[in-house]
mmCIF file of C-alpha atoms in Angstrom:
data_model
loop_
_atom_site.group_PDB
_atom_site.id
_atom_site.type_symbol
_atom_site.label_atom_id
_atom_site.label_comp_id
_atom_site.label_asym_id
_atom_site.label_seq_id
_atom_site.Cartn_x
_atom_site.Cartn_y
_atom_site.Cartn_z
ATOM 1 C CA MET U 1 -19.997 7.399 -3.647
ATOM 2 C CA PRO U 2 -20.290 9.796 -6.622
ATOM 3 C CA ARG U 3 -20.863 8.478 -10.091
ATOM 4 C CA SER U 4 -18.182 8.994 -12.719
ATOM 5 C CA ALA U 5 -18.545 12.051 -14.929
ATOM 6 C CA HIS U 6 -17.114 10.010 -17.802
ATOM 7 C CA SER U 7 -19.299 7.783 -19.913
ATOM 8 C CA LEU U 8 -18.163 4.192 -20.111
ATOM 9 C CA PRO U 9 -17.734 2.565 -23.511
ATOM 10 C CA SER U 10 -20.356 0.008 -24.424
ATOM 11 C CA GLU U 11 -17.744 -2.398 -25.794
ATOM 12 C CA ARG U 12 -15.765 -4.853 -23.687
ATOM 13 C CA VAL U 13 -12.926 -3.502 -21.534
ATOM 14 C CA VAL U 14 -9.796 -5.648 -21.234
ATOM 15 C CA ILE U 15 -7.724 -5.297 -18.059
ATOM 16 C CA LEU U 16 -4.192 -6.679 -18.199
ATOM 17 C CA GLY U 17 -3.001 -8.073 -14.893
ATOM 18 C CA ALA U 18 -4.782 -9.140 -11.707
ATOM 19 C CA GLY U 19 -2.497 -7.191 -9.410
ATOM 20 C CA PRO U 20 -3.775 -4.515 -7.039
ATOM 21 C CA CYS U 21 -4.455 -2.019 -9.852
ATOM 22 C CA GLY U 22 -6.157 -4.530 -12.123
ATOM 23 C CA LEU U 23 -8.359 -5.747 -9.282
ATOM 24 C CA ALA U 24 -9.218 -2.148 -8.393
ATOM 25 C CA CYS U 25 -10.228 -1.534 -12.038
ATOM 26 C CA THR U 26 -12.590 -4.519 -12.033
ATOM 27 C CA ASP U 27 -14.109 -3.341 -8.760
ATOM 28 C CA GLU U 28 -14.702 0.149 -10.141
ATOM 29 C CA LEU U 29 -16.222 -1.167 -13.381
ATOM 30 C CA LYS U 30 -18.601 -3.353 -11.368
ATOM 31 C CA ARG U 31 -19.474 -0.410 -9.111
ATOM 32 C CA LEU U 32 -20.252 1.745 -12.162
ATOM 33 C CA GLY U 33 -22.459 -0.995 -13.615
ATOM 34 C CA HIS U 34 -20.272 -1.818 -16.619
ATOM 35 C CA PRO U 35 -20.708 -5.577 -17.159
ATOM 36 C CA ALA U 36 -18.526 -6.046 -20.241
ATOM 37 C CA TRP U 37 -14.961 -6.490 -18.976
ATOM 38 C CA THR U 38 -12.326 -9.199 -19.046
ATOM 39 C CA LEU U 39 -9.455 -9.519 -16.600
ATOM 40 C CA LEU U 40 -6.370 -11.291 -17.972
ATOM 41 C CA GLU U 41 -3.604 -12.605 -15.705
ATOM 42 C CA ALA U 42 -0.531 -14.577 -16.779
ATOM 43 C CA ALA U 43 0.146 -16.025 -13.311
ATOM 44 C CA PRO U 44 -1.877 -18.935 -11.926
ATOM 45 C CA VAL U 45 -3.220 -16.754 -9.075
ATOM 46 C CA PRO U 46 -4.194 -13.081 -8.757
ATOM 47 C CA GLY U 47 -2.151 -10.607 -6.756
ATOM 48 C CA GLY U 48 0.597 -9.385 -9.068
ATOM 49 C CA LEU U 49 3.216 -7.413 -7.150
ATOM 50 C CA GLY U 50 1.036 -7.748 -4.069
ATOM 51 C CA SER U 51 1.729 -11.507 -3.977
ATOM 52 C CA SER U 52 4.127 -13.721 -2.089
ATOM 53 C CA VAL U 53 5.696 -17.043 -2.992
ATOM 54 C CA VAL U 54 7.057 -19.782 -0.777
ATOM 55 C CA ASP U 55 10.370 -21.341 -1.859
ATOM 56 C CA PRO U 56 11.247 -25.053 -1.458
ATOM 57 C CA ALA U 57 12.914 -24.313 1.898
ATOM 58 C CA GLY U 58 9.676 -22.811 3.243
ATOM 59 C CA PHE U 59 10.712 -19.158 3.156
ATOM 60 C CA THR U 60 8.136 -16.615 1.996
ATOM 61 C CA TRP U 61 9.272 -13.981 -0.498
ATOM 62 C CA ASP U 62 7.242 -10.890 -1.380
ATOM 63 C CA LEU U 63 7.092 -10.102 -5.090
ATOM 64 C CA GLY U 64 6.552 -6.402 -4.498
ATOM 65 C CA GLY U 65 5.742 -3.889 -1.839
ATOM 66 C CA HIS U 66 3.232 -5.073 0.729
ATOM 67 C CA VAL U 67 2.906 -1.804 2.580
ATOM 68 C CA VAL U 68 0.038 0.538 1.831
ATOM 69 C CA PHE U 69 0.200 4.193 2.819
ATOM 70 C CA SER U 70 -3.178 5.555 1.872
ATOM 71 C CA HIS U 71 -4.981 8.765 2.647
ATOM 72 C CA PHE U 72 -7.580 8.199 -0.061
ATOM 73 C CA GLY U 73 -11.044 7.246 1.157
ATOM 74 C CA GLU U 74 -11.990 5.339 -2.003
ATOM 75 C CA PHE U 75 -8.872 3.182 -1.849
ATOM 76 C CA ASP U 76 -9.330 2.539 1.875
ATOM 77 C CA ARG U 77 -12.947 1.536 1.179
ATOM 78 C CA LEU U 78 -11.806 -0.857 -1.523
ATOM 79 C CA LEU U 79 -9.353 -2.558 0.847
ATOM 80 C CA ALA U 80 -12.047 -2.844 3.515
ATOM 81 C CA ASP U 81 -14.457 -4.367 0.985
ATOM 82 C CA LEU U 82 -11.979 -6.855 -0.471
ATOM 83 C CA PHE U 83 -10.367 -8.160 2.716
ATOM 84 C CA THR U 84 -11.645 -9.441 6.030
ATOM 85 C CA ALA U 85 -10.383 -7.865 9.240
ATOM 86 C CA GLY U 86 -7.905 -10.729 9.746
ATOM 87 C CA GLU U 87 -6.445 -10.463 6.235
ATOM 88 C CA LEU U 88 -5.167 -6.889 6.532
ATOM 89 C CA LEU U 89 -2.576 -6.232 9.196
ATOM 90 C CA HIS U 90 -2.166 -2.732 10.597
ATOM 91 C CA TYR U 91 1.085 -1.586 12.159
ATOM 92 C CA ASP U 92 2.152 1.688 13.667
ATOM 93 C CA ARG U 93 5.289 2.667 11.826
ATOM 94 C CA PHE U 94 8.254 3.194 14.113
ATOM 95 C CA SER U 95 11.586 3.483 12.324
ATOM 96 C CA TYR U 96 14.607 5.742 11.978
ATOM 97 C CA ILE U 97 17.244 6.538 9.366
ATOM 98 C CA ARG U 98 20.808 7.448 10.289
ATOM 99 C CA PHE U 99 21.609 10.837 8.753
ATOM 100 C CA ARG U 100 25.060 12.313 9.393
ATOM 101 C CA ASP U 101 25.368 12.502 13.183
ATOM 102 C CA ARG U 102 21.787 11.745 14.229
ATOM 103 C CA TRP U 103 18.825 9.386 13.908
ATOM 104 C CA VAL U 104 15.888 10.883 11.993
ATOM 105 C CA SER U 105 12.327 9.535 12.029
ATOM 106 C CA TYR U 106 11.013 7.857 8.903
ATOM 107 C CA PRO U 107 9.793 9.068 6.431
ATOM 108 C CA PHE U 108 13.068 10.852 6.082
ATOM 109 C CA GLN U 109 12.049 13.938 4.123
ATOM 110 C CA GLN U 110 9.379 14.914 6.650
ATOM 111 C CA HIS U 111 11.613 14.903 9.733
ATOM 112 C CA LEU U 112 14.842 16.711 8.861
ATOM 113 C CA HIS U 113 13.966 19.340 11.473
ATOM 114 C CA GLN U 114 13.967 16.812 14.332
ATOM 115 C CA PRO U 115 16.287 17.981 17.123
ATOM 116 C CA ARG U 116 19.069 15.778 18.434
ATOM 117 C CA GLY U 117 18.262 13.828 21.584
ATOM 118 C CA ARG U 118 14.501 13.876 21.077
ATOM 119 C CA ARG U 119 12.788 10.881 22.606
ATOM 120 C CA CYS U 120 10.519 8.734 20.486
ATOM 121 C CA ALA U 121 6.933 7.727 21.314
ATOM 122 C CA ARG U 122 8.081 4.738 23.370
ATOM 123 C CA SER U 123 10.278 6.957 25.570
ATOM 124 C CA ALA U 124 13.455 5.207 24.506
ATOM 125 C CA PRO U 125 16.420 7.471 23.832
ATOM 126 C CA LEU U 126 17.496 7.733 20.232
ATOM 127 C CA PRO U 127 20.721 5.888 19.402
ATOM 128 C CA GLY U 128 23.895 7.955 19.111
#
């Protein structure tokens, strides 16, 4: 992995929040060999908006988005380094949005050209 073209300050770096971005910052500082950093988190556990909580009834609620759409090698590497194979779940996305008189594949803005009656990957006819 290439080294940063920017010089790191010699003083301590303070990172606010142990969410996905804060954890990525600490990982990058360690990778660049900068030992003087402090990570501050108000919650009792790390995770930030990538966390979940369980309510008294036993239901799990996500605090933020838990879906990662990445095409960036460095970010994918970070996820692979931080999580074991069983901790990251991979799903093939298969969803549609109703738009006027037809069902359009998600993500919406990339599939407005989709013709009516097209069959999806599972060979099931589109609704409507």
